Short mmCIF file of C-alpha atoms in Angstrom, two decimals:
data_model
loop_
_atom_site.label_atom_id
_atom_site.label_comp_id
_atom_site.label_asym_id
_atom_site.label_seq_id
_atom_site.Cartn_x
_atom_site.Cartn_y
_atom_site.Cartn_z
CA GLY Y 1 17.00 -6.84 0.65
CA GLN Y 2 14.17 -6.70 3.12
CA ASN Y 3 11.36 -9.09 3.90
CA ILE Y 4 8.30 -8.06 5.89
CA ASP Y 5 5.59 -10.58 6.73
CA GLN Y 6 2.18 -9.99 8.25
CA PRO Y 7 -1.09 -11.94 8.04
CA THR Y 8 -3.27 -11.17 5.05
CA GLU Y 9 -6.60 -10.98 6.86
CA MET Y 10 -8.00 -11.02 10.38
CA THR Y 11 -11.51 -10.81 11.76
CA ALA Y 12 -12.70 -9.71 15.18
CA THR Y 13 -15.84 -8.52 16.88
CA GLU Y 14 -16.70 -5.10 18.20
CA GLY Y 15 -15.33 -4.48 21.70
CA ALA Y 16 -12.72 -7.22 21.45
CA ILE Y 17 -8.91 -7.03 21.39
CA VAL Y 18 -6.88 -8.01 18.34
CA GLN Y 19 -3.13 -8.40 17.85
CA ILE Y 20 -1.59 -8.01 14.38
CA ASN Y 21 1.90 -9.47 14.08
CA CYS Y 22 4.73 -8.39 11.82
CA THR Y 23 8.10 -10.06 11.29
CA TYR Y 24 10.91 -8.47 9.35
CA GLN Y 25 14.42 -9.06 8.11
CA THR Y 26 16.61 -6.06 7.42
CA SER Y 27 20.30 -5.20 7.49
CA GLY Y 28 20.13 -1.64 8.82
CA PHE Y 29 17.08 -1.44 11.04
CA ASN Y 30 16.26 2.07 12.19
CA GLY Y 31 12.62 2.04 13.21
CA LEU Y 32 9.31 0.30 12.63
CA PHE Y 33 6.07 2.05 11.79
CA TRP Y 34 2.43 1.02 11.78
CA TYR Y 35 -0.01 2.73 9.44
CA GLN Y 36 -3.78 2.41 9.03
CA GLN Y 37 -5.27 2.54 5.56
CA HIS Y 38 -9.01 2.62 4.91
CA ALA Y 39 -10.16 1.46 1.49
CA GLY Y 40 -9.47 4.06 -1.16
CA GLU Y 41 -7.72 6.39 1.26
CA ALA Y 42 -4.16 7.33 2.13
CA PRO Y 43 -2.27 5.51 4.90
CA THR Y 44 -2.25 7.38 8.21
CA PHE Y 45 0.44 7.11 10.87
CA LEU Y 46 -0.41 5.06 13.98
CA SER Y 47 2.78 4.28 15.86
CA TYR Y 48 6.55 4.15 15.81
CA ASN Y 49 9.05 1.90 17.62
CA VAL Y 50 12.82 2.12 17.46
CA LEU Y 51 13.72 0.61 20.85
CA ASP Y 52 12.51 -2.67 22.32
CA GLY Y 53 9.33 -2.53 24.29
CA LEU Y 54 5.77 -1.35 24.22
CA GLU Y 55 4.50 2.03 23.06
CA GLU Y 56 0.93 2.84 24.07
CA LYS Y 57 -1.29 5.45 22.48
CA GLY Y 58 -4.92 5.28 23.55
CA ARG Y 59 -6.59 2.13 22.23
CA PHE Y 60 -3.53 1.30 20.15
CA SER Y 61 -0.24 -0.18 21.37
CA SER Y 62 2.78 -1.37 19.43
CA PHE Y 63 5.54 -3.69 20.58
CA LEU Y 64 9.02 -4.25 19.18
CA SER Y 65 11.68 -6.90 19.69
CA ARG Y 66 14.71 -6.08 17.56
CA SER Y 67 16.54 -9.31 18.39
CA LYS Y 68 13.59 -11.34 17.11
CA GLY Y 69 12.75 -9.06 14.19
CA TYR Y 70 9.20 -8.94 15.50
CA SER Y 71 6.54 -6.35 16.17
CA TYR Y 72 2.84 -6.39 16.91
CA LEU Y 73 0.05 -3.85 16.88
CA LEU Y 74 -2.56 -4.29 19.59
CA LEU Y 75 -5.99 -2.77 19.15
CA LYS Y 76 -8.31 -2.68 22.17
CA GLU Y 77 -12.03 -2.01 22.46
CA LEU Y 78 -12.47 -2.55 18.74
CA GLN Y 79 -14.89 -0.30 16.89
CA MET Y 80 -16.47 -0.76 13.49
CA LYS Y 81 -14.39 2.14 12.17
CA ASP Y 82 -11.24 0.10 12.90
CA SER Y 83 -12.03 -2.06 9.86
CA ALA Y 84 -9.09 -1.19 7.63
CA SER Y 85 -5.76 -2.44 6.35
CA TYR Y 86 -2.85 -2.17 8.81
CA LEU Y 87 0.57 -1.72 7.27
CA CYS Y 88 3.84 -2.60 8.95
CA ALA Y 89 6.80 -0.61 7.58
CA VAL Y 90 10.51 -0.74 8.36
CA ARG Y 91 13.08 2.03 7.97
CA ASP Y 92 16.47 0.82 6.80
CA GLN Y 93 19.48 3.10 6.72
CA ALA Y 94 21.98 0.48 5.61
CA LEU Y 95 22.20 2.03 2.18
CA GLY Y 96 22.64 5.53 3.51
CA TYR Y 97 19.16 6.77 2.92
CA SER Y 98 16.04 6.73 4.98
CA THR Y 99 13.04 5.29 3.21
CA LEU Y 100 10.30 2.96 4.40
CA THR Y 101 9.68 -0.55 3.11
CA PHE Y 102 6.11 -1.71 3.60
CA GLY Y 103 4.55 -5.10 4.18
CA LYS Y 104 1.49 -6.16 2.20
CA GLY Y 105 -0.82 -5.11 5.01
CA THR Y 106 -3.30 -6.97 7.18
CA MET Y 107 -6.96 -6.44 6.32
CA LEU Y 108 -8.92 -6.30 9.59
CA LEU Y 109 -12.66 -6.78 9.49
CA VAL Y 110 -14.57 -5.82 12.63
CA SER Y 111 -18.07 -7.27 12.86
CA PRO Y 112 -20.93 -6.30 15.23
CA GLU I 1 -7.03 18.68 6.88
CA ALA I 2 -4.50 17.36 4.40
CA ASP I 3 -1.16 19.15 4.08
CA ILE I 4 -0.13 17.11 1.06
CA TYR I 5 -2.21 17.23 -2.06
CA GLN I 6 -2.39 14.96 -5.06
CA THR I 7 -4.24 15.63 -8.29
CA PRO I 8 -6.06 14.20 -10.03
CA ARG I 9 -7.70 11.79 -7.61
CA TYR I 10 -8.85 9.51 -10.44
CA LEU I 11 -7.62 9.37 -14.05
CA VAL I 12 -8.62 7.20 -16.98
CA ILE I 13 -6.40 7.68 -19.99
CA GLY I 14 -5.65 6.00 -23.31
CA THR I 15 -2.52 4.05 -24.13
CA GLY I 16 0.36 6.17 -25.40
CA LYS I 17 -0.70 9.39 -23.72
CA LYS I 18 1.68 11.48 -21.65
CA ILE I 19 0.48 12.20 -18.12
CA THR I 20 1.74 14.08 -15.09
CA LEU I 21 0.56 13.28 -11.58
CA GLU I 22 0.82 16.28 -9.30
CA CYS I 23 1.94 16.28 -5.67
CA SER I 24 2.35 19.34 -3.46
CA GLN I 25 2.97 19.72 0.27
CA THR I 26 2.78 22.78 2.48
CA MET I 27 4.76 21.46 5.45
CA GLY I 28 8.23 22.47 4.23
CA HIS I 29 9.39 18.85 4.23
CA ASP I 30 12.65 18.24 2.41
CA LYS I 31 12.01 14.57 1.71
CA MET I 32 9.34 13.42 -0.71
CA TYR I 33 8.46 10.01 -2.11
CA TRP I 34 6.34 8.28 -4.73
CA TYR I 35 4.94 4.82 -4.02
CA GLN I 36 2.92 2.52 -6.25
CA GLN I 37 0.28 0.27 -4.74
CA ASP I 38 -1.78 -2.41 -6.46
CA PRO I 39 -4.93 -3.72 -4.71
CA GLY I 40 -4.06 -6.01 -1.82
CA MET I 41 -0.36 -5.51 -2.37
CA GLU I 42 2.38 -3.64 -0.57
CA LEU I 43 3.49 -0.12 -1.37
CA HIS I 44 6.54 -0.10 -3.63
CA LEU I 45 8.93 2.86 -3.65
CA ILE I 46 9.44 4.13 -7.20
CA HIS I 47 11.07 7.54 -6.67
CA TYR I 48 12.29 9.74 -3.84
CA SER I 49 13.88 13.12 -3.31
CA TYR I 50 15.92 14.54 -0.46
CA GLY I 51 15.54 18.14 -1.58
CA VAL I 52 15.49 20.53 -4.51
CA ASN I 53 17.28 19.12 -7.57
CA SER I 54 17.67 15.73 -5.84
CA THR I 55 15.85 12.72 -7.30
CA GLU I 56 16.57 9.00 -7.02
CA LYS I 57 14.96 5.81 -8.28
CA GLY I 58 13.46 3.49 -5.71
CA ASP I 59 13.30 -0.26 -5.36
CA LEU I 60 10.67 -0.86 -8.02
CA SER I 61 11.66 -0.34 -11.62
CA SER I 62 9.44 2.30 -13.13
CA GLU I 63 9.16 3.96 -16.52
CA SER I 64 8.11 7.18 -14.87
CA THR I 65 10.28 10.23 -14.18
CA VAL I 66 10.14 12.87 -11.46
CA SER I 67 11.43 16.38 -10.90
CA ARG I 68 12.02 18.54 -7.82
CA ILE I 69 12.42 22.14 -8.82
CA ARG I 70 10.67 23.52 -5.75
CA THR I 71 10.60 22.12 -2.22
CA GLU I 72 6.83 21.85 -2.15
CA HIS I 73 6.29 20.24 -5.56
CA PHE I 74 7.19 16.70 -6.70
CA PRO I 75 5.38 15.74 -9.94
CA LEU I 76 5.58 12.30 -11.54
CA THR I 77 5.44 11.94 -15.34
CA LEU I 78 4.69 8.99 -17.60
CA GLU I 79 5.82 9.80 -21.14
CA SER I 80 3.73 7.06 -22.74
CA ALA I 81 1.10 5.38 -20.60
CA ARG I 82 0.49 1.63 -20.92
CA PRO I 83 -2.11 -0.67 -19.34
CA SER I 84 0.64 -2.07 -17.08
CA HIS I 85 0.83 1.37 -15.46
CA THR I 86 -2.68 0.95 -14.08
CA SER I 87 -2.29 1.29 -10.32
CA GLN I 88 -2.64 3.64 -7.36
CA TYR I 89 0.14 6.19 -6.96
CA LEU I 90 0.76 7.61 -3.49
CA CYS I 91 2.91 10.64 -2.76
CA ALA I 92 4.40 11.19 0.70
CA SER I 93 6.69 13.60 2.50
CA SER I 94 8.62 13.38 5.76
CA GLU I 95 10.30 15.45 8.40
CA THR I 96 14.05 15.87 8.33
CA HIS I 97 14.81 17.09 11.84
CA VAL I 98 12.01 15.79 14.04
CA GLU I 99 11.68 12.14 15.12
CA PRO I 100 10.18 9.81 14.11
CA TYR I 101 10.55 11.14 10.57
CA GLY I 102 7.32 9.44 9.65
CA TYR I 103 5.54 9.91 6.40
CA THR I 104 2.50 12.02 5.63
CA PHE I 105 0.68 10.61 2.62
CA GLY I 106 -1.46 12.29 0.02
CA SER I 107 -4.85 10.83 -0.90
CA GLY I 108 -3.42 9.12 -3.95
CA THR I 109 -4.12 9.06 -7.68
CA ARG I 110 -5.87 5.99 -9.03
CA LEU I 111 -4.70 5.64 -12.63
CA THR I 112 -6.38 3.43 -15.24
CA VAL I 113 -4.81 3.10 -18.67
CA VAL I 114 -7.12 1.67 -21.31
#
């Protein structure tokens, strides 16, 4: 099976930088995704890593270390609208199909 | 603008009723999925499809059934709703030939069974 761990909640202030960590255990790793989900809304795609290293996209960056089973999402210049749940998801092709397994999400609260 | 649509957005229904949650996408994606999400909990895969006439059960045991008669349509049916079915149901689709094969989610159906 798979196990994905991320912190339940984090708080930060507007303009700051926050790092949300995710650790995973999987037998057929084939990519890690980060999604943002505002309350009552659908998750939206933020980033994707399949090779080790850092992927940067504007204020958001995501890092992956496959050997450590570890990823983080870095949010810079935080804005109030960044208050949301951030979901780490892993794609596992060990069983011959390509579906995503999600962590429980990290609720980020950005305060003024 | 959403390219994947779920209806209804909210549904309150009595125990024992049969319900169908609708999901349609206009992106031509072959792969479609149904996830269940309780508040503060992770998304659990309950059904998926790799194309027309292809349906599989996911990791989470579910009393629901699905069908895939057309590429764009992937409805989920509960034959007899129970209070334990109260949850949010999210439909998603994904690319087959273009990396990173990420999901596009619908807005979800929040189901309450009373």
